[in-house]
CSV table of C-alpha atoms in Angstrom, one decimal:
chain,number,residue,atom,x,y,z
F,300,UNK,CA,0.0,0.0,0.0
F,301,UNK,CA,1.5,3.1,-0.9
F,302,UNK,CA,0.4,4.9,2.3
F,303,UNK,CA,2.7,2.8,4.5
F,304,UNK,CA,6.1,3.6,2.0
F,305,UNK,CA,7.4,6.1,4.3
F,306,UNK,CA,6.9,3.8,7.8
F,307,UNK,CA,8.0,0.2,6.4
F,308,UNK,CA,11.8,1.2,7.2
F,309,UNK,CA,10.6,2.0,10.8
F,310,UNK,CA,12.1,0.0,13.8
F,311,UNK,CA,10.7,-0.3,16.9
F,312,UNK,CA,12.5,2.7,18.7
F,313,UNK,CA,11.0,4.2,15.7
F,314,UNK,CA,7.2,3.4,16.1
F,315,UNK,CA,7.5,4.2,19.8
F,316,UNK,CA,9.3,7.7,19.5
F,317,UNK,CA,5.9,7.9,17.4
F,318,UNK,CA,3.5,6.2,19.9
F,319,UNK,CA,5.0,8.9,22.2
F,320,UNK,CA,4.1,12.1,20.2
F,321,UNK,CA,0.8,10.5,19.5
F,322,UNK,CA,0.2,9.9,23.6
F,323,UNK,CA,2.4,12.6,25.4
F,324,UNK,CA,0.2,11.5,28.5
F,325,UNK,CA,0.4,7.7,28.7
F,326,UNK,CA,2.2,6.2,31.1
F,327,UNK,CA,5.5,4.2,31.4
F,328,UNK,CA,3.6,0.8,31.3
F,329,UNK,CA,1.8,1.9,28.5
F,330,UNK,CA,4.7,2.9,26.2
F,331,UNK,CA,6.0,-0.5,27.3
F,332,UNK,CA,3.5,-2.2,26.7
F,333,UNK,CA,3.8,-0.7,23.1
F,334,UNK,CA,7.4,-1.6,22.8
F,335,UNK,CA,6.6,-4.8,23.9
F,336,UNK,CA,3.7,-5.8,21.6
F,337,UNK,CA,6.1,-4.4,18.4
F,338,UNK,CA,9.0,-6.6,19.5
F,339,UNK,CA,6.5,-9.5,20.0
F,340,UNK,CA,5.3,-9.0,16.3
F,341,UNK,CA,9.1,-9.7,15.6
F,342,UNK,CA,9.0,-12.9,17.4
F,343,UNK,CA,5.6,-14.1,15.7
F,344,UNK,CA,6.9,-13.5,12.2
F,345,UNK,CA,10.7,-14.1,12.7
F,346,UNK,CA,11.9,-11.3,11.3
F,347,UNK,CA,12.3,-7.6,12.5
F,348,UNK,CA,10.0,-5.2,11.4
F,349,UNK,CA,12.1,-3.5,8.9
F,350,UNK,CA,12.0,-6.9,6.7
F,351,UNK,CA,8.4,-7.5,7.0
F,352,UNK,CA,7.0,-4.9,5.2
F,353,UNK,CA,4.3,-4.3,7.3
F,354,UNK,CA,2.3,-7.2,6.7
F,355,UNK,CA,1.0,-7.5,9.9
F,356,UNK,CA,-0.9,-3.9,8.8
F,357,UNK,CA,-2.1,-5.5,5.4
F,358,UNK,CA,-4.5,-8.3,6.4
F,359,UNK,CA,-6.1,-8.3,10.2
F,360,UNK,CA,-7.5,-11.9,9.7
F,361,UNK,CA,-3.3,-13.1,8.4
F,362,UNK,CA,-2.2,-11.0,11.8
F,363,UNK,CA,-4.8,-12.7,14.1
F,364,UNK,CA,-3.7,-16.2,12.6
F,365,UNK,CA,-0.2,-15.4,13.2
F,366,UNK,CA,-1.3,-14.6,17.0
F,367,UNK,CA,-3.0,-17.4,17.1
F,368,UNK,CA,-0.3,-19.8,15.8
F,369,UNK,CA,2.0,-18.4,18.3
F,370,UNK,CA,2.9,-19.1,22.0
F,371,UNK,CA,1.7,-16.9,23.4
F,372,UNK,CA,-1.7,-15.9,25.6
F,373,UNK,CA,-4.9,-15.2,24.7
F,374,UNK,CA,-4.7,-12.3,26.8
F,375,UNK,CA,-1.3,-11.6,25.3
F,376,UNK,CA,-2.5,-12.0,21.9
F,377,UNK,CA,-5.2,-9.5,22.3
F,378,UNK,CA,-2.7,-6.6,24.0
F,379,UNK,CA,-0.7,-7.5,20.7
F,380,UNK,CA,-3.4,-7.1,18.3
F,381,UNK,CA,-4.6,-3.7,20.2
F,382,UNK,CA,-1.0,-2.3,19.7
F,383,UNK,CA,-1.1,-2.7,16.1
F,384,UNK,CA,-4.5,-1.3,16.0
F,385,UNK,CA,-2.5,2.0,17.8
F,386,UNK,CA,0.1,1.8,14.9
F,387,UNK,CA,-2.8,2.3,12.3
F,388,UNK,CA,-4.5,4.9,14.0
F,389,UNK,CA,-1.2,6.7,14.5
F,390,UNK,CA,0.2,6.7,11.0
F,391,UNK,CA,-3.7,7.5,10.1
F,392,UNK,CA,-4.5,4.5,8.4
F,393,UNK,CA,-7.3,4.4,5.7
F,394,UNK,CA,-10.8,4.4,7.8
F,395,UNK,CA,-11.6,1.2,6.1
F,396,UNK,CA,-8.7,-0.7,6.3
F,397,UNK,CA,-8.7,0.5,10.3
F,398,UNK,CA,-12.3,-0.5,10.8
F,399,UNK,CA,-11.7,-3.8,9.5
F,400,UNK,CA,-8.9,-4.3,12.1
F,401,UNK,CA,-11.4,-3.1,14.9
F,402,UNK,CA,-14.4,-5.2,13.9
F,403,UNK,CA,-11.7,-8.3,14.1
F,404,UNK,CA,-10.8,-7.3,18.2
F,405,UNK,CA,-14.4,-6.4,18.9
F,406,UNK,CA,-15.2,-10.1,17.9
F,407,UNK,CA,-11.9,-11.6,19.9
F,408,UNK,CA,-12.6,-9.6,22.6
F,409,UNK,CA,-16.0,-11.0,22.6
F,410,UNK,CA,-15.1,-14.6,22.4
F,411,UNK,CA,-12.9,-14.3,25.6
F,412,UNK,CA,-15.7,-13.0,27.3
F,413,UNK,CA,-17.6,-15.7,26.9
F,414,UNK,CA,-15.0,-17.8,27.9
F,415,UNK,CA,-14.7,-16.2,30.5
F,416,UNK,CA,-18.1,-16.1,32.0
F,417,UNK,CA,-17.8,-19.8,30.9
F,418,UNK,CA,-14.7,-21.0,33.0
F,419,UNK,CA,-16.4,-19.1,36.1
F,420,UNK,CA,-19.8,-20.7,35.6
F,421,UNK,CA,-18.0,-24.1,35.5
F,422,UNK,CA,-15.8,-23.1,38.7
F,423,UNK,CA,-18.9,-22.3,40.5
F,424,UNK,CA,-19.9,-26.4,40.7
F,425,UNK,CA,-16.6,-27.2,42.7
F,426,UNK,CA,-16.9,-24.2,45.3
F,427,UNK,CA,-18.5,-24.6,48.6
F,428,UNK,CA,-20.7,-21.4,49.9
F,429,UNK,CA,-18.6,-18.6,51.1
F,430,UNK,CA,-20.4,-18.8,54.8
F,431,UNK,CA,-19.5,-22.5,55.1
F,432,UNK,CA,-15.6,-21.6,54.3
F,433,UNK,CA,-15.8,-18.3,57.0
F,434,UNK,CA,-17.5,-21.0,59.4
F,435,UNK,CA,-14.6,-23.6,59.0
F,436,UNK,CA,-11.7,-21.0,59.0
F,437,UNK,CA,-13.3,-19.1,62.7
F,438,UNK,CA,-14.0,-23.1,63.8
F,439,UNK,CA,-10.0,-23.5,64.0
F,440,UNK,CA,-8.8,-19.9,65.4
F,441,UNK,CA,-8.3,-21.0,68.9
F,442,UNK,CA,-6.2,-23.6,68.3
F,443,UNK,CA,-4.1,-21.9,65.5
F,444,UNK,CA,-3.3,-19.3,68.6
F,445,UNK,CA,-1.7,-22.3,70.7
F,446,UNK,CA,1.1,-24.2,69.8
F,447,UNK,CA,1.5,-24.1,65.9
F,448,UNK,CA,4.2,-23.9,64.0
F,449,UNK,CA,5.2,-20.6,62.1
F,450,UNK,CA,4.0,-21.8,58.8
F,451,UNK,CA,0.8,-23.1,60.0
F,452,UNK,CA,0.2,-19.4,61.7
F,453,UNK,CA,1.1,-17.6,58.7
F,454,UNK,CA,-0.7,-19.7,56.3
F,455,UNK,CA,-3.7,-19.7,58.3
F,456,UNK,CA,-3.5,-15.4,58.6
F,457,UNK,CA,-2.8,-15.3,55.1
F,458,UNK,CA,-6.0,-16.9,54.6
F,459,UNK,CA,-7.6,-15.1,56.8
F,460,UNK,CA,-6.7,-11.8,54.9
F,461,UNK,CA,-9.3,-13.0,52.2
F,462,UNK,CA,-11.6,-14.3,53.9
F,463,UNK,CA,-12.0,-12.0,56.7
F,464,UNK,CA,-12.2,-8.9,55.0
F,465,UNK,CA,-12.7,-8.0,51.0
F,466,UNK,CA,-10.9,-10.7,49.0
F,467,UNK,CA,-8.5,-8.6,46.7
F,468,UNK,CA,-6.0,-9.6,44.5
F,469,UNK,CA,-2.7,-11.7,45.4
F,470,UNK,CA,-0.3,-9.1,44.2
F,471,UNK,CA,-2.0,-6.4,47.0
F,472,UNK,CA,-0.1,-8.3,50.0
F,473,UNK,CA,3.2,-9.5,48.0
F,474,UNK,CA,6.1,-7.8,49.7
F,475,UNK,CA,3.8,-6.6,52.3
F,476,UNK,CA,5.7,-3.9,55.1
F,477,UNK,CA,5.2,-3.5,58.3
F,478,UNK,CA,4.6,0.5,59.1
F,479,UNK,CA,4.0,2.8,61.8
F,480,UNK,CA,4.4,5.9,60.1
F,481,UNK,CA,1.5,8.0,58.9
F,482,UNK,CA,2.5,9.4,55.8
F,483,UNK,CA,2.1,6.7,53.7
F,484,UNK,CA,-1.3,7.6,53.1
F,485,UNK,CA,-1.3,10.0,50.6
F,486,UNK,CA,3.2,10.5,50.5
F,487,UNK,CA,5.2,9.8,48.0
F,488,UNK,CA,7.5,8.4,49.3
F,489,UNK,CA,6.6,4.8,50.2
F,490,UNK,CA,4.6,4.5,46.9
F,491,UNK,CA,6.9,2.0,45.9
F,492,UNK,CA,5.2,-0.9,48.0
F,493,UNK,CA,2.0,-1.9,49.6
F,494,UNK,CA,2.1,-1.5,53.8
F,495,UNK,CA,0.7,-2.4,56.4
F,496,UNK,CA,0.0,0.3,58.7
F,497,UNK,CA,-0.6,-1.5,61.9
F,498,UNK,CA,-1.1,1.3,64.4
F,499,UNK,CA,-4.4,2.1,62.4
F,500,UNK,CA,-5.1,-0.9,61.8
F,501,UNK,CA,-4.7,-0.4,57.9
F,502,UNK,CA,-3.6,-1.8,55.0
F,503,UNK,CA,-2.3,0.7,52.3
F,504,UNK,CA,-2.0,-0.6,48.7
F,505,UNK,CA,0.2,1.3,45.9
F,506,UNK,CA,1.3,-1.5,43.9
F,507,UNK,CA,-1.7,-4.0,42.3
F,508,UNK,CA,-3.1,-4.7,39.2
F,509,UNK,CA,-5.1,-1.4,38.4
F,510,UNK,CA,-3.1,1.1,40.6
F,511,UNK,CA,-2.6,3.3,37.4
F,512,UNK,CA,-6.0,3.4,37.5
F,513,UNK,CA,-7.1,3.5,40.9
F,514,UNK,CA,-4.9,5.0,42.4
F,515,UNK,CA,-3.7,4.6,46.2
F,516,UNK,CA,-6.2,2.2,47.6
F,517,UNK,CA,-6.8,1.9,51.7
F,518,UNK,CA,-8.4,-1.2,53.5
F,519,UNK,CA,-9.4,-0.6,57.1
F,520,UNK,CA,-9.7,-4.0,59.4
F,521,UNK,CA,-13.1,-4.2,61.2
F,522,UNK,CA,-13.1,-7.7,61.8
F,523,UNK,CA,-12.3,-8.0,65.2
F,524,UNK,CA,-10.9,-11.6,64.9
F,525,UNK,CA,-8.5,-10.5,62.0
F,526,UNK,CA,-7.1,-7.8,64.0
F,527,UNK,CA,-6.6,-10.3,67.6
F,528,UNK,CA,-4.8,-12.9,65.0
F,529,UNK,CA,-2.5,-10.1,63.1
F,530,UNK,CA,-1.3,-8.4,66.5
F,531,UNK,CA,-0.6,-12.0,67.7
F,532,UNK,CA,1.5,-13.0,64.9
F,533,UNK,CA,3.7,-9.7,64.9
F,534,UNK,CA,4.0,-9.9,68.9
F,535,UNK,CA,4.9,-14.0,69.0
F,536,UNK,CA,7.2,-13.6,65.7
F,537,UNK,CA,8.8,-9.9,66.9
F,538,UNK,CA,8.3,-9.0,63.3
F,539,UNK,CA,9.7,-5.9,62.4
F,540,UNK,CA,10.1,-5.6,58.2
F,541,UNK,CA,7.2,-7.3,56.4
F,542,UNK,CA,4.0,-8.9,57.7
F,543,UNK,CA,4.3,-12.2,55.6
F,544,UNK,CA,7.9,-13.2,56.0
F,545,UNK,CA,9.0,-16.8,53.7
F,546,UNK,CA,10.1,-18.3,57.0
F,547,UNK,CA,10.3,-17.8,60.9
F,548,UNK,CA,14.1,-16.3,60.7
F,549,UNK,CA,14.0,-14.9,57.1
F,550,UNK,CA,13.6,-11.3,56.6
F,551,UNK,CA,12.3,-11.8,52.6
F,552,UNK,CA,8.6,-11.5,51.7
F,553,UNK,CA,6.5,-13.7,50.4
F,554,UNK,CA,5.5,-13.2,46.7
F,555,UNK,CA,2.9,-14.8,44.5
F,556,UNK,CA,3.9,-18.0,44.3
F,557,UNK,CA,4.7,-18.2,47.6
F,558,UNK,CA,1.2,-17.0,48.7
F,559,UNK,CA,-0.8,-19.3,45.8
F,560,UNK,CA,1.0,-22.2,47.6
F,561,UNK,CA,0.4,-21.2,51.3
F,562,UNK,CA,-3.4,-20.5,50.2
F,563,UNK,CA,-3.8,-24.2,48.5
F,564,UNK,CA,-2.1,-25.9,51.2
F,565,UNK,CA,-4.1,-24.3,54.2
F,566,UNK,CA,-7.3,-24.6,51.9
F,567,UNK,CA,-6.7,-28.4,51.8
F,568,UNK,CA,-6.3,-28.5,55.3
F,569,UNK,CA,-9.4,-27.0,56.2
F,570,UNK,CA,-12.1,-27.2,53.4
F,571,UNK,CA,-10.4,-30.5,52.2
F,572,UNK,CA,-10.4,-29.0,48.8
F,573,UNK,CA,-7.7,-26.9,47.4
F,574,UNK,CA,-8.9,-23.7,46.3
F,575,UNK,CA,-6.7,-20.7,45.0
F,576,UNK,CA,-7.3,-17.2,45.2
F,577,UNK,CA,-9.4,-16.7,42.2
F,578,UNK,CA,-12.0,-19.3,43.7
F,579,UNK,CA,-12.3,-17.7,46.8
F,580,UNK,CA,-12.9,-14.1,45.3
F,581,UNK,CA,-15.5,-16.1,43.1
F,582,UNK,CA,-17.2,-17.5,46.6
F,583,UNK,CA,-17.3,-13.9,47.8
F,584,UNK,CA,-18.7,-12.5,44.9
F,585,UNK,CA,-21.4,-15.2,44.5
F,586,UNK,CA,-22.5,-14.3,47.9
F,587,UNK,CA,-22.6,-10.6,47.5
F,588,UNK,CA,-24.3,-10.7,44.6
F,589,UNK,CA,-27.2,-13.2,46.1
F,590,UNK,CA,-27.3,-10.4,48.9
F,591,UNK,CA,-28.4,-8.4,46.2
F,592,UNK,CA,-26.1,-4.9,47.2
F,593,UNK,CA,-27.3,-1.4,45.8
F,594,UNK,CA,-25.1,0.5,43.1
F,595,UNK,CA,-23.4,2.6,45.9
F,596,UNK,CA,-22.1,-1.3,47.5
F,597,UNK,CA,-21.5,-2.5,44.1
F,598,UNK,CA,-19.3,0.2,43.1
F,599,UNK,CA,-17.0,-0.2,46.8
F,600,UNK,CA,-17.1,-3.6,46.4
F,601,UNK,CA,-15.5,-3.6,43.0
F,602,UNK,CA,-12.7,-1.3,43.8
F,603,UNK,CA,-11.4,-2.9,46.5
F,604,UNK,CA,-11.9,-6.1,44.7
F,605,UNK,CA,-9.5,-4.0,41.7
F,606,UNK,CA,-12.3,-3.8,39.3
F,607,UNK,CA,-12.9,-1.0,37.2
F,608,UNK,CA,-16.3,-1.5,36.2
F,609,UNK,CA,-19.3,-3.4,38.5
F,610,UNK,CA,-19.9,-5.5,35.2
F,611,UNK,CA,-17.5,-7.9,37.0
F,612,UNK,CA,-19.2,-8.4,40.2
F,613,UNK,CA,-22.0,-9.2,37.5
F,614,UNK,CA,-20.5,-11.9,35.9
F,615,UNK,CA,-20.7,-14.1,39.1
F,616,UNK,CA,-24.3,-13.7,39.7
């Protein structure tokens, strides 16, 4: 096409310098992202852009079956296919050729939605009801104050933390800190990790899945039980760095795979089915959607639970 002449010499660094005039705003992930999905076209089609002549702008259904054929994601392939989708509307693409590459992601994007709503319809049949999972966890907390081991403890707070309060995401209490100072609500300078603020009872969450979209996102304990088992496990442990240490003399953190196992393990042990964390958000949302909550609820729920929209919560009902 002689509209893209002047761009099929472009590199990467080339399309993102672009991308960059195009979106003065976006943020660092976003330009990434970019970067990343252009250098991932690369990989698909074994070539670097320069050689490829910008197929992958010629033919959306030829790019999709590239996608497709690949390694990678669906998720993955769809934040590839958006990024070229950028490209056209940056080098101002004809309106048909552009519409024809936006009808095709409106249609993926539908598809994994329905997969979606499918795979969480067909978890639903192996969970068991989210009051029957609070009743077992409380049934064991005076014996997981007396004579446990460290793991056992931990494992059985961590679980606590989604089951006692709002379930949010894994990646809210990776690295977790232990705080006293104030100004971490609101300062800059601790932005660079979630905290636990345990003076006020508080956890304080800058780094999760939507923080560029949410923001700086505060959880305030108000169960009673959560608070009496947290204060114990700093006071028996003398923990002074992070809440949810790997092990009894270790100052490193947990991460995700570290919590994912501690969560299946101490699942196992007291539901006798393993459940990750994505089935016990699901539990929590089935029940607060049969509890039928107003918009106002909805709308809390969802952003502690790191949605952006309540069609999520929907999804579950």
């Amino acid at each position: 096409m002689e509209h893209f002449k002047k761009f099929s010499t472009y590199e990467v660094e080339d399309f993102s310098a672009l991308h960059d005039l195009a979106y003065p705003d976006s943020s660092k992930s976003t330009k990434t992202t970019f970067s990343q999905g252009l250098k991932r076209i690369e990989r698909i089609y074994d070539k670097p852009l320069t050689e490829l002549d910008l197929v992958f702008l010629k033919d959306p259904k030829a790019l999709w079956k590239h996608l497709q054929d690949s390694e990678y994601t669906k998720n993955t392939q769809l934040t590839t296919y958006t990024q070229i989708l950028k490209i056209l509307k940056i080098i101002d693409a004809p309106l048909h050729l552009y519409n024809s590459y936006l009808k095709l992601l409106q249609q993926k994007t539908s598809e994994r939605e329905e997969d979606k709503l499918l795979e969480i319809k067909e978890n639903q049949k192996n969970l068991i009801p989210w009051d029957t999972m609070i009743d077992k966890y409380e049934d064991k907390f005076d014996d997981m104050l007396e004579g446990q081991t460290f793991n056992k403890v931990r494992n059985y707070l961590l679980l606590g933390l989604f089951l006692l309060q709002i379930p949010v995401r894994v990646s809210n209490f990776t690295r977790l800190k232990l705080t006293n100072k104030s100004d971490v609500i609101g300062g800059e300078a601790t932005r660079d990790s979630n905290n636990y603020l345990y003076k006020k009872e508080t956890f304080v969450f800058n780094k999760y899945r939507t923080n560029h979209i949410l923001g700086q996102k505060l959880l305030v304990i108000t169960n009673e039980r959560l608070k009496e088992l947290i204060e114990y496990f700093i006071d028996i442990y003398d923990l002074k760095t992070y809440l949810l240490p790997t092990h009894e003399t270790s100052n490193t953190p947990m991460n995700s795979k570290d919590i994912n196992r501690a969560i299946a393990t101490m699942t196992l042990e007291l539901f006798e089915k393993s459940f990750n964390i994505t089935d016990i958000r699901s539990a929590y949302m089935i029940d607060a959607m049969e509890k039928e909550p107003n918009l106002k609820d909805k709308m809390e729920i969802a952003a502690i639970l790191g949605y952006t929209t309540t069609e999520q919560l929907d999804n579950h009902s």
